[in-house]
Coordinates of C-alpha atoms and ligand atoms in Angstrom, one line a residue:
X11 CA 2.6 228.7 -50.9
X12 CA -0.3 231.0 -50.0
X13 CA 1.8 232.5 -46.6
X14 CA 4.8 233.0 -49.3
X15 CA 2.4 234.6 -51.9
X16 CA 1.1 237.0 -49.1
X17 CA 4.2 237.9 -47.9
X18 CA 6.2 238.7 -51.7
X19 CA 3.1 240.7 -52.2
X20 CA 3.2 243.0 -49.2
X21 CA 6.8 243.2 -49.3
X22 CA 7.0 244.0 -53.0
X23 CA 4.5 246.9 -52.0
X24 CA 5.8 248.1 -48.9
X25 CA 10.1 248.2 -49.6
X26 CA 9.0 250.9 -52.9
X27 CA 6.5 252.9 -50.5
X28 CA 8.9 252.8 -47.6
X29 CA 11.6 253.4 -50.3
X30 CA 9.3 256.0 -52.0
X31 CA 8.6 258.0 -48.5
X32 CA 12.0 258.3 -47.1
X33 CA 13.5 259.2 -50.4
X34 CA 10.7 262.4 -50.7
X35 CA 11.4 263.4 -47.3
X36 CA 15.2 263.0 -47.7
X37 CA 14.9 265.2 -50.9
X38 CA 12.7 267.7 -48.9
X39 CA 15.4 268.1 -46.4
X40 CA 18.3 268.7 -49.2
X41 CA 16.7 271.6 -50.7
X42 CA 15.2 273.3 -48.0
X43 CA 18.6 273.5 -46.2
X44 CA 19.8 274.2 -49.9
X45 CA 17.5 277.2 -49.7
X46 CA 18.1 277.9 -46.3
X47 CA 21.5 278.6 -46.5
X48 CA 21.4 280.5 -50.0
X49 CA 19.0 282.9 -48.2
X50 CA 21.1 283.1 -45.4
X51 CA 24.2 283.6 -47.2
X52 CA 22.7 286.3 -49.7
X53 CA 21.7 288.3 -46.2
X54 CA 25.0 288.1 -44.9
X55 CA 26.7 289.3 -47.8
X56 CA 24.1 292.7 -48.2
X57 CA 25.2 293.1 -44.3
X58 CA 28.8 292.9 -44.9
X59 CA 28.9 295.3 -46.8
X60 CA 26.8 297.2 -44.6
X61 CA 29.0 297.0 -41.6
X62 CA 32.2 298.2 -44.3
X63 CA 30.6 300.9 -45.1
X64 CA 29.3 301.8 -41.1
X65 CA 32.9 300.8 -40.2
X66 CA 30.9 298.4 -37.8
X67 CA 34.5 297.0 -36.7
X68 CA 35.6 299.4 -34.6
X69 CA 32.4 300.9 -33.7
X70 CA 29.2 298.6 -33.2
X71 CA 27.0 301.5 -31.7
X72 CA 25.3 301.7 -35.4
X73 CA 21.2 301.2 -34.9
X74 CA 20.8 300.8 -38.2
X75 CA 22.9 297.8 -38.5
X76 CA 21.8 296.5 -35.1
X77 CA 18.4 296.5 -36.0
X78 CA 19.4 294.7 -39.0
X79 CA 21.0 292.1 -37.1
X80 CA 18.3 291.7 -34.8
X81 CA 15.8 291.5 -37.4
X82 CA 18.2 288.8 -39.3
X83 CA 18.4 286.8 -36.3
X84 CA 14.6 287.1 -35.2
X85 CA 13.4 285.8 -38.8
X86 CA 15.7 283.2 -38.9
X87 CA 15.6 282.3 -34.6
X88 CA 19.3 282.1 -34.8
X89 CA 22.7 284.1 -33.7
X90 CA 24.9 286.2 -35.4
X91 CA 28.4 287.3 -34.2
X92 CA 30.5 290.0 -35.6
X93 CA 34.2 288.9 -35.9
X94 CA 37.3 291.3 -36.5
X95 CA 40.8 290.5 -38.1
X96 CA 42.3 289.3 -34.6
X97 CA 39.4 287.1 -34.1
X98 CA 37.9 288.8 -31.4
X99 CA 34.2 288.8 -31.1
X100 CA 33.1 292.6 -31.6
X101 CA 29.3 291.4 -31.7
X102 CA 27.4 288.7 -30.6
X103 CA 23.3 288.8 -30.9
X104 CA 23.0 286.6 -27.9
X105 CA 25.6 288.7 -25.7
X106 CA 27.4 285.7 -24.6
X107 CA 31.0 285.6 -26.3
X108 CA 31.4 289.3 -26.9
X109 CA 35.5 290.1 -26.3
X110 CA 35.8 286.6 -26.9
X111 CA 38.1 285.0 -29.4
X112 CA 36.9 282.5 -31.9
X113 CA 38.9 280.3 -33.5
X114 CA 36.9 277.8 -35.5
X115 CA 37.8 276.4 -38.5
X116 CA 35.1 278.0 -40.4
X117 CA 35.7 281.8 -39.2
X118 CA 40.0 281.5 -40.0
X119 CA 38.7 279.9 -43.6
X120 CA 36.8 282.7 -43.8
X121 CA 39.5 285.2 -42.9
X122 CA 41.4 283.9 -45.9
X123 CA 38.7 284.8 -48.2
X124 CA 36.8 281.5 -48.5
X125 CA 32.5 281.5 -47.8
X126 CA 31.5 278.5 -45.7
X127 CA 28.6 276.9 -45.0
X128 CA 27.5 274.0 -42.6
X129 CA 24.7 271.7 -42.2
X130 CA 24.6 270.5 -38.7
X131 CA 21.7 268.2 -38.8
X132 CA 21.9 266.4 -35.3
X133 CA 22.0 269.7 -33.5
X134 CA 19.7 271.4 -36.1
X135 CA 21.3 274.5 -37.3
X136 CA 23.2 275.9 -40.1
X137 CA 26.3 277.8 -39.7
X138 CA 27.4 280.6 -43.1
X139 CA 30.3 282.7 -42.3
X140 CA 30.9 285.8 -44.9
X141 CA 33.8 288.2 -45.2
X142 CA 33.9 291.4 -44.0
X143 CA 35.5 294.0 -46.7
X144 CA 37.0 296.9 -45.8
X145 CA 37.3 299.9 -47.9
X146 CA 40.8 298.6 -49.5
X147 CA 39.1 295.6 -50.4
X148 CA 41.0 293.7 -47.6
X149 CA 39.1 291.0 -45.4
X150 CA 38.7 293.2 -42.2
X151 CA 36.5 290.8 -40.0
X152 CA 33.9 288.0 -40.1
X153 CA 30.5 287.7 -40.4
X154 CA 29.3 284.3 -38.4
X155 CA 25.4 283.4 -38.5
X156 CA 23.9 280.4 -37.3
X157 CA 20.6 279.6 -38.0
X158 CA 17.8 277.3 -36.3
X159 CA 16.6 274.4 -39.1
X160 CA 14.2 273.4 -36.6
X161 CA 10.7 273.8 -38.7
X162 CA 13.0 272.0 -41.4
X163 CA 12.9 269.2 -38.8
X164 CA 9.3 269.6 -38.2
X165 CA 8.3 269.6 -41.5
X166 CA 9.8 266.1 -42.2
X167 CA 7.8 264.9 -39.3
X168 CA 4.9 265.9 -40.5
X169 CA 5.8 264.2 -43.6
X170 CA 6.6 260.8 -42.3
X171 CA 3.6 260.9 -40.3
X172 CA 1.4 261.5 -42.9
X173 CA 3.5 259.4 -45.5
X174 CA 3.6 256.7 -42.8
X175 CA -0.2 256.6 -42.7
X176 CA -0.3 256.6 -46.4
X177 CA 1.7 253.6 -46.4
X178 CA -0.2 251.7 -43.7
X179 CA -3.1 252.1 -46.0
X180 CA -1.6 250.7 -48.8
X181 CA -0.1 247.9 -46.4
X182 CA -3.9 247.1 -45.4
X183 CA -4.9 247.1 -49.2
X184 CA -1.9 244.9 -50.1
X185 CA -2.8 242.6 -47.9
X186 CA -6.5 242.4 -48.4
X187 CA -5.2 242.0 -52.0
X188 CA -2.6 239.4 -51.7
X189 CA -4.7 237.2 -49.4
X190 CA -7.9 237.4 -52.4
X191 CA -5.2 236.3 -54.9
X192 CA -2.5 233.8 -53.1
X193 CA -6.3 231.9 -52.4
X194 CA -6.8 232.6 -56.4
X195 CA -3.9 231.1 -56.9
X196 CA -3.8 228.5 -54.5
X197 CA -7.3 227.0 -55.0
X198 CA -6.4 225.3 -58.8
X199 CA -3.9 223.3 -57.0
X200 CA -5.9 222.4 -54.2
X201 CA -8.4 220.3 -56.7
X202 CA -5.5 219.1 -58.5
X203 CA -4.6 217.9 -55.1
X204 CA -7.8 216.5 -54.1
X205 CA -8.0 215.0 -57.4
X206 CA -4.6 213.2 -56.9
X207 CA -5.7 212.3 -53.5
X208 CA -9.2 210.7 -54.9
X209 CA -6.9 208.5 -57.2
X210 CA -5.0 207.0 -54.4
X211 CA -8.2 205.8 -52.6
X212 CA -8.9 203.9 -56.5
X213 CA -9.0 205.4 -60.0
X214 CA -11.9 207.3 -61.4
X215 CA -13.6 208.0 -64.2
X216 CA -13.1 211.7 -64.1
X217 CA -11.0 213.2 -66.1
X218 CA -9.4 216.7 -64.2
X219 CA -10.4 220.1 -65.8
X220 CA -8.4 222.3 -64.0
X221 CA -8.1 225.4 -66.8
X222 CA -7.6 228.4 -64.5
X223 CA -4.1 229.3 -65.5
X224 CA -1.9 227.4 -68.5
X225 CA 0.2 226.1 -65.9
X226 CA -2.4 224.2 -64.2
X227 CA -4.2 223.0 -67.8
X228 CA -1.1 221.9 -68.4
X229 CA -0.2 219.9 -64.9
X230 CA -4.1 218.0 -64.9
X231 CA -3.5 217.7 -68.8
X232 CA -0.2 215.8 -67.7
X233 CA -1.8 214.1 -64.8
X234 CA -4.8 213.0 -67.0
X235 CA -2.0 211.3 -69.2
X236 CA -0.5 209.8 -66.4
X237 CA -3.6 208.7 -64.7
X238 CA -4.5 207.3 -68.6
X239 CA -1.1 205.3 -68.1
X240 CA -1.7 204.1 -64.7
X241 CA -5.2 202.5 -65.6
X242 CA -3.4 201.1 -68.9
X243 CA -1.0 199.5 -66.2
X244 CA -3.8 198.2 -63.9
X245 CA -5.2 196.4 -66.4
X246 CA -2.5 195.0 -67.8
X247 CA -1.7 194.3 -64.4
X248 CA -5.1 192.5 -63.6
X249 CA -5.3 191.1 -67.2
X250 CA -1.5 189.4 -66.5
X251 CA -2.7 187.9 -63.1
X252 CA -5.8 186.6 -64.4
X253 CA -3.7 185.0 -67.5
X254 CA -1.4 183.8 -65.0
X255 CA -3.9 181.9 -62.9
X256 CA -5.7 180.5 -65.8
X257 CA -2.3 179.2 -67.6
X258 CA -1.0 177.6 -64.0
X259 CA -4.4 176.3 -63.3
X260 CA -4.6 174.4 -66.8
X261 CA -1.7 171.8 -65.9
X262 CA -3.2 171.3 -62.7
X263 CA -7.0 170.7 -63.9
X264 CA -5.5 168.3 -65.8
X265 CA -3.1 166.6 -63.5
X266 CA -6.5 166.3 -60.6
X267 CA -8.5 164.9 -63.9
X268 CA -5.9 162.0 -65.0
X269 CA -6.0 161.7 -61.3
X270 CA -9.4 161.5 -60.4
X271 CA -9.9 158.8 -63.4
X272 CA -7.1 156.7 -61.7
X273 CA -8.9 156.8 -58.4
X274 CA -12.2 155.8 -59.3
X275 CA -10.8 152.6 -61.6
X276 CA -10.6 149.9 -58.7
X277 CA -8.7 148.0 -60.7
X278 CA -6.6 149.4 -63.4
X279 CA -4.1 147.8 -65.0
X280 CA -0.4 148.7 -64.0
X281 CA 0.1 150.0 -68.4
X282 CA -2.7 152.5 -67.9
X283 CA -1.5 153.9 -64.4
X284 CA 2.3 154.3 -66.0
X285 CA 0.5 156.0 -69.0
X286 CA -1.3 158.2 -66.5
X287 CA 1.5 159.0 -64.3
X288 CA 3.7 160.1 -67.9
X289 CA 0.5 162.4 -68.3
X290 CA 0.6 164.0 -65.0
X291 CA 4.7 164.4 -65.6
X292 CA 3.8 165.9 -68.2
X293 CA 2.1 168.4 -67.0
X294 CA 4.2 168.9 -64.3
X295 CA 6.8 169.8 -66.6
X296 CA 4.5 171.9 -68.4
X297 CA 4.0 174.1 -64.6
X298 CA 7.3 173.9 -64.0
X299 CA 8.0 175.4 -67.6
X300 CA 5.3 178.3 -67.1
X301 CA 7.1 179.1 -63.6
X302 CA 10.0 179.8 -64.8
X303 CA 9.4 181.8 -67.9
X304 CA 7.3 183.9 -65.5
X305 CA 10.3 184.3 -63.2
X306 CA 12.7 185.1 -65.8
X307 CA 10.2 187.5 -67.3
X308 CA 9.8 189.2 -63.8
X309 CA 13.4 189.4 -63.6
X310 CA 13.3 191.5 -66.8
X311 CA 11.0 193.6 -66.0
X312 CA 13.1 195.1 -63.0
X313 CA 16.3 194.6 -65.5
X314 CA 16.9 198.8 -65.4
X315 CA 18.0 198.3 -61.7
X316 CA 20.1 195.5 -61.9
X317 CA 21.8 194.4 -65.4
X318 CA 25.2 192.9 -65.5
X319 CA 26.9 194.1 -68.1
X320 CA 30.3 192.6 -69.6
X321 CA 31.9 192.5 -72.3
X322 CA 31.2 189.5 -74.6
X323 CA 32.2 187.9 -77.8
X324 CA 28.9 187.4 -79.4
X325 CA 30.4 185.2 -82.0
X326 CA 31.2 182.2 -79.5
X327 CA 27.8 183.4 -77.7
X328 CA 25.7 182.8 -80.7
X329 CA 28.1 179.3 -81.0
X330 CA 27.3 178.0 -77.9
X331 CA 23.5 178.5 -77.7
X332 CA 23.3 177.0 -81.3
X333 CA 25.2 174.1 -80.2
X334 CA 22.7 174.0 -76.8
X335 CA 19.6 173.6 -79.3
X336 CA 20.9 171.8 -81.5
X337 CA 19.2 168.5 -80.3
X338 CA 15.7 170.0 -80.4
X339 CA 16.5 171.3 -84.1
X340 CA 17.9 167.6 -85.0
X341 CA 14.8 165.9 -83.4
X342 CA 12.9 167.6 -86.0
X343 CA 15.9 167.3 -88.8
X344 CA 15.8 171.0 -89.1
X345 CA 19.1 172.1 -90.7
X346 CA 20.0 174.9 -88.4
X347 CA 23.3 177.7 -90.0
X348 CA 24.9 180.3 -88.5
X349 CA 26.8 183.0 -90.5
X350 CA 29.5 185.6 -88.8
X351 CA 29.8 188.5 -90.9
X352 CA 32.5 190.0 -88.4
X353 CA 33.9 189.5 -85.4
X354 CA 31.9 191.1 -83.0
X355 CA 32.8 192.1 -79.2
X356 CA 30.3 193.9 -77.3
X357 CA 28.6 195.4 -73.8
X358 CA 25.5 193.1 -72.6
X359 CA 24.1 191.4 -70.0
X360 CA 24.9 187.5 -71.1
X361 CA 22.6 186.0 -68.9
X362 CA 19.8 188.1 -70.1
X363 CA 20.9 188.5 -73.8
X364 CA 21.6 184.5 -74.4
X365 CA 17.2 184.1 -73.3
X366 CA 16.4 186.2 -75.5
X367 CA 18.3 184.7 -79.2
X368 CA 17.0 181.0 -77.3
X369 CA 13.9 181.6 -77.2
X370 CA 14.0 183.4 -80.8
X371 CA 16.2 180.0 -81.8
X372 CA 13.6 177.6 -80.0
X373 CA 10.8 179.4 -81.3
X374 CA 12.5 179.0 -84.8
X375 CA 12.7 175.5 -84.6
X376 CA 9.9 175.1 -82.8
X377 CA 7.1 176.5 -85.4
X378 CA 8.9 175.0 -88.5
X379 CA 8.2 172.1 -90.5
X380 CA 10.2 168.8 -90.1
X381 CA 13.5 168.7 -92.4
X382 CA 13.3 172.8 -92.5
X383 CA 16.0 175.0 -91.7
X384 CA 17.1 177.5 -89.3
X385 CA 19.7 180.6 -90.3
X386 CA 21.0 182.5 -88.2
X387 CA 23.4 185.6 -88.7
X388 CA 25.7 188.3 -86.9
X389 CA 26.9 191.8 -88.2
X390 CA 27.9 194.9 -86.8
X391 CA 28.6 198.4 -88.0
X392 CA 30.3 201.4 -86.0
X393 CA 27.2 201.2 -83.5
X394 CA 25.3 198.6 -83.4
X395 CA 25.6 194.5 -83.8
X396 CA 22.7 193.2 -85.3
X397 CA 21.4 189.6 -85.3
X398 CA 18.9 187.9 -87.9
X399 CA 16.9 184.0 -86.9
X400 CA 15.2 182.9 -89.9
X401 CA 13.1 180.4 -90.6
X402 CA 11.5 177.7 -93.1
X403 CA 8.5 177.3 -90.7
X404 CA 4.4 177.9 -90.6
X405 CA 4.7 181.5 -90.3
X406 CA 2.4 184.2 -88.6
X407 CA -0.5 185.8 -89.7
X408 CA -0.1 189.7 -90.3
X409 CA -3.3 190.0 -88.0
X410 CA -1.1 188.2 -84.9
X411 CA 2.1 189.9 -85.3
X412 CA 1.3 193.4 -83.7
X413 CA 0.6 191.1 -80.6
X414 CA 3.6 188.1 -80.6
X415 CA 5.3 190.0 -78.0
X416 CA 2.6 189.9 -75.4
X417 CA 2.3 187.9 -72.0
X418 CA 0.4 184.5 -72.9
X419 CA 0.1 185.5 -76.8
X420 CA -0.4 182.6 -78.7
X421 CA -1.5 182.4 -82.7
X422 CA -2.6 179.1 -82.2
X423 CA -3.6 178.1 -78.8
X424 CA -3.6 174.2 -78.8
X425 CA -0.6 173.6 -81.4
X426 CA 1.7 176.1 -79.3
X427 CA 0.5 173.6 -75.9
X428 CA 1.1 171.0 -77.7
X429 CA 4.5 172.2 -78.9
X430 CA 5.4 173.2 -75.5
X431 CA 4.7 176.7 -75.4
X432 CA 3.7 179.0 -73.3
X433 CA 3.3 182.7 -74.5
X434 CA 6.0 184.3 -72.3
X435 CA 9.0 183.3 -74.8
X436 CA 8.5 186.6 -77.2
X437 CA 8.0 188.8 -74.1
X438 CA 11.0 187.9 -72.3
X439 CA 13.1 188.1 -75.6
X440 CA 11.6 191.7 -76.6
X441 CA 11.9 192.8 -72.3
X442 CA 15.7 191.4 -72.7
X443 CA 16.7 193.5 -75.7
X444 CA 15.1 196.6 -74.4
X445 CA 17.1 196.3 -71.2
X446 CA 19.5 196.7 -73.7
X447 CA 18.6 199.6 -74.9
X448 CA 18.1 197.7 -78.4
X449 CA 15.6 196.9 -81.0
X450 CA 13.4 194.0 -81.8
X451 CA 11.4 193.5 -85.2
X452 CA 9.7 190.5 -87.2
X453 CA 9.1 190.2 -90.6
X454 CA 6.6 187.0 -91.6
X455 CA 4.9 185.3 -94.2
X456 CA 2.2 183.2 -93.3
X457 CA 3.5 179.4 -94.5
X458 CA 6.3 180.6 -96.1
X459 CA 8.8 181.5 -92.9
X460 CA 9.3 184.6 -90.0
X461 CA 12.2 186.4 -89.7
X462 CA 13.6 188.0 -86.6
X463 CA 16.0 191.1 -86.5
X464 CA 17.4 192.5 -83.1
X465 CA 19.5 195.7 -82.9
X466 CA 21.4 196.2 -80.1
X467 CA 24.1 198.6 -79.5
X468 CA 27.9 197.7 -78.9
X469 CA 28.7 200.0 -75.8
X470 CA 25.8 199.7 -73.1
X471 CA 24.1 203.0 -72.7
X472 CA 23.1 203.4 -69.1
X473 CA 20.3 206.2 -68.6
Ligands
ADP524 P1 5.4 180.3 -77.1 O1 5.9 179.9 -75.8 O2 4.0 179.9 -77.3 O3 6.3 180.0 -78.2 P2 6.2 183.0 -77.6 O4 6.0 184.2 -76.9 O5 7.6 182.5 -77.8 O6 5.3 181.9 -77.0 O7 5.6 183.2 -79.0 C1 4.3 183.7 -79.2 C2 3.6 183.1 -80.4 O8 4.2 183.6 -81.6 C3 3.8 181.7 -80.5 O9 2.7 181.0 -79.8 C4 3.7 181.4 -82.0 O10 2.3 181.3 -82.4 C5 4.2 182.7 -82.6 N1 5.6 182.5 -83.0 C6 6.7 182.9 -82.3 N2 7.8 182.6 -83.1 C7 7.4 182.1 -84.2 C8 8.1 181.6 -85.4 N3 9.4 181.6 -85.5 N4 7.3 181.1 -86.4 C9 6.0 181.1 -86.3 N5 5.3 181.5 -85.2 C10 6.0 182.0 -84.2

């Protein structure tokens, strides 16, 4: 970035100068041969007439005019030939074509009337031709000068030397310049980089003030936010782990106790060992349960990458996993309903979506009171289908429900163990619907009932 900075810079200075330069002396050029050839033409025409009136033609022995043409060709270092009607050279200043014939294209324009000029710039010179008149105001020859434009030439030497020097001083300040600011502008983002870099060797406690230009308040605002994020994360992380040990370790503390108590009776009776061992299944089940709500719930959590989505009649959805729970719900002679507004078809993840209303079903059940009932319902509008589990049950506290839908939240520790719970079954169900792109809400009343709404749309958005 700095190299690139450096370079824009000079090159945005030096293309105008270079520009700037060659334009002036270009310019220079155009009017001095403008000016040139205006002088040049305005001599030749107060000669012509001149050599009319001296009938210069047919007799070139006139001093006057010679010294006239000497003097125009010694001011101007160039040549001047003296051309009659049969384009024979009557004069030439440098003595070499005299009695010769010219026909150039300027000198027979000429002859027809016509003033020509020429700017020959590779050889230097300018060429005017001017008509002769004669005393019937008939073209009776041609005047042909040609005129050295060689301090023209030196001129825009001098120029570009001196503009070229100008413009290697500016090249020195530009780059003096550029190399101050590209390492200006360069340094905020190296401490936004070091600061990055210091992250990935373990978060710190600083917070990056980087407030040189809005851009860069506005990258380590953003990367304060996301290093805010990333530490919410690691805890969560480390708070999840440590919940995870703890709630796996429980079933086995207990299993090595019941076991331990076993081994140090010498002689037990063969009821107490069977009671034992229906402990230790127990909690053996209880591990096994905790495993696999983790793995479903880690499942979810990578859900963006790989749902499955089909498309399902929830109706018979909601039917079937009614009809799978209804054993738990009978145990407890809970009364469990289900009410189809509609007929509803629509884009999920079945797998995924039928956790999430069992757990809300289970849970239902679960946390009521024997003989209580269970309602569940199904409607859709234009967008969305939207399903409703309520309940008769114990109800939870307005202080807990911010917090249902965490890892290992429990209301009430010991009669959720003892009901077979184990905090995941609100996280997988809310993780579920969101890979749905849907909604999930509860509405409770402590000892009166909960109620659970979900939202989700018919046609799966992918993002
Ligand atoms: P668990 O496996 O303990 O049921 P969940 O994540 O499913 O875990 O639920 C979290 C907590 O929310 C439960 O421990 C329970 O206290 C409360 N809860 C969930 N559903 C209901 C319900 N329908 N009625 C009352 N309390 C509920």
């Amino acid at each position: 970035m700095r190299v690139r900075i450096i370079v824009v810079f000079v090159l945005a200075g030096l293309v105008p100068c270079l520009g700037a330069l060659f334009g002036i002396v270009k310019f220079y050029e155009f009017r001095a041969v403008e000016l040139r050839t205006a002088e040049i033409q305005n001599q030749c025409t107060i000669l012509c007439n001149q050599l009319g009136n001296y009938n210069y033609l047919t007799d070139t022995s006139s001093e006057v005019i010679n010294a006239n043409l000497t003097q125009l060709t010694n001011i101007y270092n160039g040549r001047v030939m003296i051309i009659d009607r049969d384009l024979k050279v009557v004069k030439d200043t440098y003595s070499l074509d005299e009695g010769k014939t010219d026909v150039s294209e300027n000198v027979i324009r000429c002859m027809q009337g016509e003033t020509t000029n020429q700017y020959d710039r590779r050889n230097n010179y300018i060429e005017v031709t001017s008509p002769i008149m004669g005393v019937d105001n008939e073209i009776t020859g041609v005047m042909l000068a040609s005129v050295s434009t060689d301090n023209i030439e030196a001129t825009m030497q001098i120029l570009y030397t001196h503009g070229g020097v100008v413009v290697g001083i500016i090249l020195i300040l530009l780059t003096v310049f550029s190399v101050f600011f590209a390492d200006r502008m360069v340094r905020p983002i190296h401490r936004i980089t070091r600061a990055i870099e210091s992250v990935t060797e373990g978060y710190t406690d600083d917070v990056l003030h980087v407030d040189t230009f809005t851009e860069t308040k506005q990258l380590s605002e953003a990367f304060n936010k996301m290093l805010g994020r990333l530490k919410l994360l690691d805890e969560s992380r480390e708070e999840f782990v440590s919940n995870v040990s703890h709630e796996l370790k429980t079933p086995m503390t207990s299993m090595k106790v019941l076991a331990d108590s076993l081994l140090e009776m010498k002689e037990a009776p063969v009821e107490m060992y069977q009671e034992f061992m229906q402990d230790i299944a127990k909690e053996i089940d209880r591990e096994n349960q905790i495993i696999t709500d983790l793995l479903s719930l880690v499942k979810m959590d990578k859900t963006g990458q790989n749902i499955n989505i089909q498309t399902v009649n929830i109706n018979d959805l909601l039917e079937q996993t009614l009809k799978r729970l209804r054993p738990i719900a009978e145990k407890k002679n809970v009364e469990m309903v289900m009410e189809s507004f509609r007929p509803v078809t629509a884009e999920i993840d079945e797998m995924k979506f039928t956790l999430a209303i069992s757990n809300l079903v289970e849970n239902a059940i679960k946390y009521n009171h024997d003989n209580g009932w269970v309602h569940v319902s199904l409607n859709a509008d234009h967008k969305y289908f939207y399903i409703k589990v309520e309940d008769s049950g114990i109800g939870i506290p307005e202080a807990d429900q911010p917090h249902i839908f965490e890892r290992f939240y429990r209301v009430d520790k010991s009669h959720s163990r003892e009901i077979g719970g184990t905090g995941l079954g609100l996280a997988i169900a809310r993780n579920a619907v969101i890979a749905h792109r849907g909604a999930i809400k509860v509405y409770s009343n402590e000892g009166e009932g909960t109620t659970f709404t979900v939202r989700i749309p018919l046609i799966y958005v992918a993002v």
